[in-house]
mmCIF file of C-alpha atoms in Angstrom:
data_model
loop_
_atom_site.group_PDB
_atom_site.id
_atom_site.type_symbol
_atom_site.label_atom_id
_atom_site.label_comp_id
_atom_site.label_asym_id
_atom_site.label_seq_id
_atom_site.Cartn_x
_atom_site.Cartn_y
_atom_site.Cartn_z
ATOM 1 C CA MET P 8 -33.050 -13.360 -80.245
ATOM 2 C CA THR P 9 -34.941 -13.205 -83.614
ATOM 3 C CA ARG P 10 -34.601 -16.928 -84.102
ATOM 4 C CA VAL P 11 -36.129 -17.935 -80.712
ATOM 5 C CA GLN P 12 -39.547 -19.409 -81.536
ATOM 6 C CA VAL P 13 -40.462 -21.449 -78.464
ATOM 7 C CA ALA P 14 -42.656 -20.438 -75.623
ATOM 8 C CA SER P 15 -41.071 -17.641 -73.745
ATOM 9 C CA LEU P 16 -41.359 -16.411 -70.129
ATOM 10 C CA PHE P 17 -39.803 -12.974 -69.198
ATOM 11 C CA VAL P 18 -39.850 -12.176 -65.427
ATOM 12 C CA ALA P 19 -38.668 -9.306 -63.383
ATOM 13 C CA GLY P 20 -39.319 -7.231 -60.223
ATOM 14 C CA ALA P 21 -40.579 -3.815 -60.856
ATOM 15 C CA ASP P 22 -38.027 -2.468 -58.272
ATOM 16 C CA ASP P 23 -35.238 -4.044 -60.208
ATOM 17 C CA THR P 24 -35.406 -1.246 -62.743
ATOM 18 C CA ASP P 25 -32.634 -2.436 -64.989
ATOM 19 C CA PHE P 26 -33.907 -5.945 -65.221
ATOM 20 C CA ALA P 27 -37.490 -4.909 -65.596
ATOM 21 C CA SER P 28 -36.461 -2.648 -68.582
ATOM 22 C CA ASP P 29 -34.519 -5.473 -70.061
ATOM 23 C CA ALA P 30 -37.348 -7.895 -69.621
ATOM 24 C CA ARG P 31 -39.737 -5.674 -71.434
ATOM 25 C CA ARG P 32 -37.207 -5.068 -74.258
ATOM 26 C CA LEU P 33 -36.605 -8.711 -74.654
ATOM 27 C CA TYR P 34 -40.355 -9.510 -74.660
ATOM 28 C CA ALA P 35 -40.851 -6.759 -77.272
ATOM 29 C CA ALA P 36 -38.079 -8.243 -79.476
ATOM 30 C CA SER P 37 -39.140 -11.794 -79.242
ATOM 31 C CA PRO P 38 -40.692 -13.285 -82.441
ATOM 32 C CA ALA P 39 -42.250 -16.082 -80.361
ATOM 33 C CA LYS P 40 -45.986 -16.448 -80.815
ATOM 34 C CA ASP P 41 -46.334 -17.788 -77.227
ATOM 35 C CA LYS P 42 -44.708 -15.439 -74.845
ATOM 36 C CA THR P 43 -45.424 -13.876 -71.552
ATOM 37 C CA LEU P 44 -44.066 -11.007 -69.652
ATOM 38 C CA GLU P 45 -44.444 -10.841 -65.872
ATOM 39 C CA VAL P 46 -43.187 -7.574 -64.084
ATOM 40 C CA LEU P 47 -44.073 -8.252 -60.407
ATOM 41 C CA PRO P 48 -44.206 -5.805 -57.769
ATOM 42 C CA GLY P 49 -41.042 -5.459 -55.505
ATOM 43 C CA ALA P 50 -37.571 -6.776 -56.119
ATOM 44 C CA TYR P 51 -36.571 -10.457 -56.392
ATOM 45 C CA GLU P 52 -33.644 -12.545 -55.716
ATOM 46 C CA HIS P 53 -31.552 -13.812 -58.688
ATOM 47 C CA GLY P 54 -30.397 -17.210 -59.808
ATOM 48 C CA THR P 55 -31.597 -20.261 -57.877
ATOM 49 C CA GLN P 56 -32.969 -18.075 -55.058
ATOM 50 C CA LEU P 57 -35.418 -16.780 -57.657
ATOM 51 C CA VAL P 58 -36.936 -20.188 -58.266
ATOM 52 C CA ALA P 59 -36.732 -21.457 -54.682
ATOM 53 C CA ALA P 60 -39.563 -23.849 -53.806
ATOM 54 C CA ARG P 61 -42.847 -22.225 -52.831
ATOM 55 C CA SER P 62 -41.562 -18.814 -53.989
ATOM 56 C CA SER P 63 -44.153 -16.875 -56.068
ATOM 57 C CA VAL P 64 -41.836 -16.682 -59.052
ATOM 58 C CA GLY P 65 -41.143 -20.459 -58.789
ATOM 59 C CA ARG P 66 -44.753 -21.102 -58.888
ATOM 60 C CA LEU P 67 -45.204 -18.815 -61.879
ATOM 61 C CA ILE P 68 -42.446 -20.659 -63.763
ATOM 62 C CA GLU P 69 -43.883 -24.125 -62.813
ATOM 63 C CA ASN P 70 -47.190 -23.038 -64.048
ATOM 64 C CA PHE P 71 -45.894 -21.639 -67.346
ATOM 65 C CA LEU P 72 -43.938 -24.800 -67.968
ATOM 66 C CA ARG P 73 -46.969 -27.154 -66.883
ATOM 67 C CA THR P 74 -49.241 -25.254 -69.358
ATOM 68 C CA ARG P 75 -46.943 -25.374 -72.480
#
């Protein structure tokens, strides 16, 4: 993790407590200058369901990639 220097996006659902905690730890440990942490209300699907077309998380990821 200490060598990752590219823009990084960390996303988790607040109700996914283990994942939300992990996302916060990864964000804190990341040396990237351009990094974003999004802990969204609720719980979210995982894998490809997380980034399904028209999902709020999918749009968040698309916007992150589009602006970098």
